[in-house]
Short mmCIF file of C-alpha atoms and ligand atoms in Angstrom, two decimals:
data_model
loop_
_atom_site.label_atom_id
_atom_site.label_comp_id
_atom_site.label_asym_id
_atom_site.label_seq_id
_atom_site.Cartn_x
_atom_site.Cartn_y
_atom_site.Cartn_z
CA UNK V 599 -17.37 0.06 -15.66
CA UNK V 600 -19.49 0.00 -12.67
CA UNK V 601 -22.87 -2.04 -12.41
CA UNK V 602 -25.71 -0.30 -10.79
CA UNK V 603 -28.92 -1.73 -9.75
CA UNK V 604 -28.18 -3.26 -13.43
CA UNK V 605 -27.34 -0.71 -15.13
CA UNK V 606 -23.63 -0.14 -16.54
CA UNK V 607 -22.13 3.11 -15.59
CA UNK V 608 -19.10 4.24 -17.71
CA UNK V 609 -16.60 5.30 -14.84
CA UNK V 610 -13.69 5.87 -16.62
CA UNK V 611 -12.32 5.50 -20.80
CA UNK V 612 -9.60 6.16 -22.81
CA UNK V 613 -7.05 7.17 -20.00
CA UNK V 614 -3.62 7.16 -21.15
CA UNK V 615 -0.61 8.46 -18.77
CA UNK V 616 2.51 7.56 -17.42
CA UNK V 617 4.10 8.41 -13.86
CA UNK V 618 8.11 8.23 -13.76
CA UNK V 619 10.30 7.53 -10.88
CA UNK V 620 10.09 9.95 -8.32
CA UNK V 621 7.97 12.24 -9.89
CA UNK V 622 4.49 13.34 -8.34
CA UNK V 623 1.31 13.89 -10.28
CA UNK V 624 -1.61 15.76 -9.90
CA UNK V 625 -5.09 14.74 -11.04
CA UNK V 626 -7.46 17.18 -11.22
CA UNK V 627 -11.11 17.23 -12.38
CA UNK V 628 -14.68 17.74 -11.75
CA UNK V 629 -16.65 15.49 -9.24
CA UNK V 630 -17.82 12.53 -11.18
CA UNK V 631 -15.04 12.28 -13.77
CA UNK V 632 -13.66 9.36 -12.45
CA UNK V 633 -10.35 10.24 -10.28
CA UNK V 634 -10.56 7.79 -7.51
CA UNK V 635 -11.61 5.12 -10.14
CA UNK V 636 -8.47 5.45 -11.80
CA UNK V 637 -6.68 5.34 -8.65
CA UNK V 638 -8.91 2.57 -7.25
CA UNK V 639 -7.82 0.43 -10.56
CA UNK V 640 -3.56 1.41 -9.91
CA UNK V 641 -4.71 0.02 -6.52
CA UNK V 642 -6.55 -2.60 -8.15
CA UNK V 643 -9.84 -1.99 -5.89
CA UNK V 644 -11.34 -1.62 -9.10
CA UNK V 645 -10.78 -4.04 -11.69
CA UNK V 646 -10.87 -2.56 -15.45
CA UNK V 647 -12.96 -3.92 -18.16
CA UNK V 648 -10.15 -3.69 -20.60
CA UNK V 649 -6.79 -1.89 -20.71
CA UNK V 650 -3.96 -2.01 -18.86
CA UNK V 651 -1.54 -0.76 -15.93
CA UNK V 652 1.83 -1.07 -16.32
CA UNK V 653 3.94 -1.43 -13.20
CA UNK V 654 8.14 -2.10 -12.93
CA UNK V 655 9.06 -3.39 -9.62
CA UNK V 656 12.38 -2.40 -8.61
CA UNK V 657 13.94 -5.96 -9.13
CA UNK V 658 13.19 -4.89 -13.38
CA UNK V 659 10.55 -7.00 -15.21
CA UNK V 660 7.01 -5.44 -15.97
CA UNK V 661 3.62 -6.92 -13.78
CA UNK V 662 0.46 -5.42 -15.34
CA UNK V 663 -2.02 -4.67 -12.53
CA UNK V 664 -5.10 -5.52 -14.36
CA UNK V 665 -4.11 -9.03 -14.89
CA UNK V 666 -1.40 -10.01 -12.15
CA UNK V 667 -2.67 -12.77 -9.75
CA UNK V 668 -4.22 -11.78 -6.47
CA UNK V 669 -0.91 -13.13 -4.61
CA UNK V 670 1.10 -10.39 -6.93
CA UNK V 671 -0.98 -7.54 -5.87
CA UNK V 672 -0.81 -8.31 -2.19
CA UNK V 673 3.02 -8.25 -2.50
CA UNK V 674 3.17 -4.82 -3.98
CA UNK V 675 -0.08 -3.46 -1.96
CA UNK V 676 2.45 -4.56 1.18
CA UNK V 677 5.52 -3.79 -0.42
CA UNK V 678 5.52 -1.08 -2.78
CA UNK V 679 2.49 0.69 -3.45
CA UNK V 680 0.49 2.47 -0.86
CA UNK V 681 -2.90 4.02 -0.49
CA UNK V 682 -4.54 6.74 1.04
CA UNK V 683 -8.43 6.85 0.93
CA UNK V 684 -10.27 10.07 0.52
CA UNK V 685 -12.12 7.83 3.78
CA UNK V 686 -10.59 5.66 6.24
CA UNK V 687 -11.93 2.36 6.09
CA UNK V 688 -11.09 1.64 9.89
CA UNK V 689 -11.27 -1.41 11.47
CA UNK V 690 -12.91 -1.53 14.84
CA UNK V 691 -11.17 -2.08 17.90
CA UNK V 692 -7.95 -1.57 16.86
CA UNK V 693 -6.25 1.37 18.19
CA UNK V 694 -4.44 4.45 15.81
CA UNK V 695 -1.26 3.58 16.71
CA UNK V 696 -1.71 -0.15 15.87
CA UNK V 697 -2.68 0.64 12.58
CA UNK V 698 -0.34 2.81 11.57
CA UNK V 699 2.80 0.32 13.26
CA UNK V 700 1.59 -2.98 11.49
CA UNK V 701 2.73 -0.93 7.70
CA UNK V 702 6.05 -1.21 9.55
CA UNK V 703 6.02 -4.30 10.87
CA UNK V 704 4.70 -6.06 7.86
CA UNK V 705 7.47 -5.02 6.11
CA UNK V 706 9.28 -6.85 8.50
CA UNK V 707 10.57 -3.82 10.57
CA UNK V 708 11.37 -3.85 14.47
CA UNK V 709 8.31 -3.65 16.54
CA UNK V 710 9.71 -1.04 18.79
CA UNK V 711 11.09 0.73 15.95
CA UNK V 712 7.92 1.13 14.25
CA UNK V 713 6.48 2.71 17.43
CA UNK V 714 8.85 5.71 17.65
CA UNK V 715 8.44 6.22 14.19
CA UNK V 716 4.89 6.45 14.50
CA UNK V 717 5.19 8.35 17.32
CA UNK V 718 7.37 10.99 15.51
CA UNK V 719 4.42 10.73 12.77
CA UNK V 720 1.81 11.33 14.89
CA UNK V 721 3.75 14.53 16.48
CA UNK V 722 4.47 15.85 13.37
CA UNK V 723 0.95 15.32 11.80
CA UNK V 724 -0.69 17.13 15.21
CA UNK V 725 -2.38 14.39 16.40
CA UNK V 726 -2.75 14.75 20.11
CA UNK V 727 -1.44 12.53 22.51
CA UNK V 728 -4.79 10.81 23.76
CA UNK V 729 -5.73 9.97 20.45
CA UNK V 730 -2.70 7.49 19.59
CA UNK V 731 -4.00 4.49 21.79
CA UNK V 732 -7.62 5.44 20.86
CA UNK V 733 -9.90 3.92 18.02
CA UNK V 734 -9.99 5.88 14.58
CA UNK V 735 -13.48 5.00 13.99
CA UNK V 736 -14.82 7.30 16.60
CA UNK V 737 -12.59 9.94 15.06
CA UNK V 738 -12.99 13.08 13.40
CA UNK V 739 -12.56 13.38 9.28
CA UNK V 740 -9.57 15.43 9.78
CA UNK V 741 -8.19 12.97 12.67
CA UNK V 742 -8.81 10.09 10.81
CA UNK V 743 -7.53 11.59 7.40
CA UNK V 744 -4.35 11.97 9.27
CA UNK V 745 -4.55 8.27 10.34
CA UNK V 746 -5.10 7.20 7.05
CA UNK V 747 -1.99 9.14 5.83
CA UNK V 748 0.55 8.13 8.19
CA UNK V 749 -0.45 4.69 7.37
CA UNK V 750 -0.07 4.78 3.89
CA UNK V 751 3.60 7.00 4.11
CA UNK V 752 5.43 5.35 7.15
CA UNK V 753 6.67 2.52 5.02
CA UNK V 754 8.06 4.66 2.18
CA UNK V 755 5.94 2.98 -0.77
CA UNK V 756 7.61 3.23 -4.28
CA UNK V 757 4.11 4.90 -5.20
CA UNK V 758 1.98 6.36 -3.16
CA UNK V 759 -1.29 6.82 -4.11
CA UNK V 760 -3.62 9.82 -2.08
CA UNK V 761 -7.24 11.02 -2.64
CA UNK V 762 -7.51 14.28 -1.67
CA UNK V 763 -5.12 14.40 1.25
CA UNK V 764 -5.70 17.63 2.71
CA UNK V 765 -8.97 18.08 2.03
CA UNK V 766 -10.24 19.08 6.06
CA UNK V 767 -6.85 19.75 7.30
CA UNK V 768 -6.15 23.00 9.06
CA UNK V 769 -3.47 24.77 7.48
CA UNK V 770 -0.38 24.25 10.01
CA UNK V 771 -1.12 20.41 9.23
CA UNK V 772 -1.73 20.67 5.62
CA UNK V 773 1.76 22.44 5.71
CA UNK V 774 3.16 18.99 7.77
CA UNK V 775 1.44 16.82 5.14
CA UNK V 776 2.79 17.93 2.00
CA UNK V 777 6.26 18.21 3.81
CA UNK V 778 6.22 14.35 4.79
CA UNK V 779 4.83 13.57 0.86
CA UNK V 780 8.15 15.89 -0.74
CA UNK V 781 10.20 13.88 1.86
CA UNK V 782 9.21 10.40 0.08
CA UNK V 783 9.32 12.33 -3.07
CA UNK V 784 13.00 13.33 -2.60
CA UNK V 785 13.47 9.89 -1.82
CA UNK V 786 12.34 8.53 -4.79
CA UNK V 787 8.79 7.72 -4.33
CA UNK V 788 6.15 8.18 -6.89
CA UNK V 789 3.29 10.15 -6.01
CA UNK V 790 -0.45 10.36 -7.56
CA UNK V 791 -2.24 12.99 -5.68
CA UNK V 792 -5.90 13.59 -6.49
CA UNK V 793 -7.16 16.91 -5.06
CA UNK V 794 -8.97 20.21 -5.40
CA UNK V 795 -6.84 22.27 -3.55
CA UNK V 796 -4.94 24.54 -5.58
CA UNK V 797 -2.59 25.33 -2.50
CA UNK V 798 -1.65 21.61 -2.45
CA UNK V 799 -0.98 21.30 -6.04
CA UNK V 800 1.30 24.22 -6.69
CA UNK V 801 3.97 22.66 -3.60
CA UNK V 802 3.34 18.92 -4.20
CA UNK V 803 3.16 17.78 -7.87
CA UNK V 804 5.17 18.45 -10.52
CA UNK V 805 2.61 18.27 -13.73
CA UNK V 806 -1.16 18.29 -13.68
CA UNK V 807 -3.41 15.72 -15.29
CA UNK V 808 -6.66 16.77 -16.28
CA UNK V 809 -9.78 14.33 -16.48
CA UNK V 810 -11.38 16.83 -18.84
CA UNK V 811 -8.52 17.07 -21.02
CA UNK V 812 -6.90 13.75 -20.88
CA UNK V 813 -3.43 15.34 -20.54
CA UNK V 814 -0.87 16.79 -18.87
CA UNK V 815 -0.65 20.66 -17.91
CA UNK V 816 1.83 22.65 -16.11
CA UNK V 817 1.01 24.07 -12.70
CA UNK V 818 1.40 27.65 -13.92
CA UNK V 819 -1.26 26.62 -16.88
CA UNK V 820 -3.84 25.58 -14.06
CA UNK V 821 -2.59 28.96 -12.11
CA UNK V 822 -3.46 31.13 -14.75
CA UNK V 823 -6.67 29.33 -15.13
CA UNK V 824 -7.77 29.70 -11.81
CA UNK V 825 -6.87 33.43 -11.80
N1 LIG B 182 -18.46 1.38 -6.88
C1 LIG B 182 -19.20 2.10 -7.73
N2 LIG B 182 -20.41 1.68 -8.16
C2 LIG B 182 -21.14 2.40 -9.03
N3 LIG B 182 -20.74 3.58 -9.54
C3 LIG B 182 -19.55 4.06 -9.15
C4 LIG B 182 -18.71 3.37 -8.22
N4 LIG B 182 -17.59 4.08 -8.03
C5 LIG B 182 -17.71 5.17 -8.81
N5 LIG B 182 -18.86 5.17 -9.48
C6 LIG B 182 -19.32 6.18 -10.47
O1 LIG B 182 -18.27 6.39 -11.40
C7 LIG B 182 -18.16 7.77 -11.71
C8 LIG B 182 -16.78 8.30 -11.34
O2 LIG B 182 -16.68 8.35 -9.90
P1 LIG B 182 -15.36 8.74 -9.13
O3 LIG B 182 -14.22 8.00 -9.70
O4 LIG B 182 -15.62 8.57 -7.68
O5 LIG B 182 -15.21 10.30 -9.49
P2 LIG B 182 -14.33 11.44 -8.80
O6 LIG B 182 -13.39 10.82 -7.85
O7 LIG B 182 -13.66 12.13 -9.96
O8 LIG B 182 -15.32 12.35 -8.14
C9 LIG B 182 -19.29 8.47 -10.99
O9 LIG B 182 -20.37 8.58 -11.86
C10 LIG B 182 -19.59 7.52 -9.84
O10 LIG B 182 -20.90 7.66 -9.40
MG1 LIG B 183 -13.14 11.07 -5.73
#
């Protein structure tokens, strides 16, 4: 529920799904039906009125996300869950390279380490060379979507969470992006992928959940839909 200039706008109701180990989702629907709510409230940007988000850390026990204590939700925002904005909220002054090697480091990784593997990142996602010790907010949307998803990958989240990934990607990197997702996936990361694109879809996820609908469909369902 979202509170606008006093009035209460119903964002999101009656959502009821489940996302297994290793397994990566699609969620599909029209503007306005609530998509990056949902995946604001897994992130816990938004808080829900009422409901709740089961999560299993790896160490077994079950934290719900609605109601865990703020210290809780830092651990797994740093630990195991990751996400990736449909916008990059940057922070000035501090260059792309920076932000993408303190996921690393946080985790308590070698500094020099988390460097090269940025570096490979940044190589792999096309980024040129000048950019990496440049700021992201005077960026482009597709540089700084690119940013925003190295960040939110390098440090191999349990879930990852990403709002329209490849939304103003040119195809060779859109190619680069789902490749790096499926190699987390193989890995045994979750994956909740909100997008449009029907290209994206079909290679990354492995069922579709439809706002409309409240449910799951298969990708050739949504194929022959589209068709
Ligand atoms: N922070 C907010 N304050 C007020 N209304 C919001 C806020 N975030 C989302 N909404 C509203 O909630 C509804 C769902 O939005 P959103 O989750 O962004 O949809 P989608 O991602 O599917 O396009 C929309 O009507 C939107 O205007
Ligand atoms: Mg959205």
């Amino acid at each position: 529920m979202h509170i606008l200039k006093g009035k209460q706008i119903e964002a999101l109701k009656g959502i009821n799904l489940h996302l297994n180990m290793g397994e990566a989702i699609g969620l599909m629907g029209k503007s306005g039906s609530g998509k990056s709510t949902l995946m604001k409230c897994i992130y816990r940007t938004y808080l829900p009125t009422s409901g709740h988000i089961y999560y299993y850390p790896d160490n077994n026990g079950r934290l719900d996300i609605v109601s865990a204590d703020e210290h809780a939700i830092l651990k797994i925002r740093r630990e195991d869950i990751t996400y990736c904005s449909q916008f990059l909220q940057v922070i000035p002054r501090i260059p792309a390279i920076e932000v993408v090697t303190s996921k690393l480091t946080a985790k308590g990784e070698d500094a020099d380490k988390a460097v090269s593997l940025t570096q490979e990142y940044f190589k792999r996602l096309n980024l040129v060379e000048e950019l990496w010790d440049a700021y992201p907010s005077t960026f482009s949307g597709g540089e700084q979507q690119r940013i925003n998803i190295a960040q939110a990958i390098i440090a191999r989240p349990r879930i990852l969470l990403v709002d329209e990934p490849t939304a103003s990607l040119d195809p060779a990197t859109k190619d680069s992006v789902i490749d790096m997702i499926l190699e987390l996936k193989a890995k045994g990361t979750s994956v909740v992928c909100i997008t449009h694109d029907f290209y994206t879809l079909n290679k990354l996820s492995d069922r579709v959940f439809r706002m409309e609908s409240r449910d799951f469909v298969s990708k050739d369902q949504i194929k022959l839909e589209s068709h």
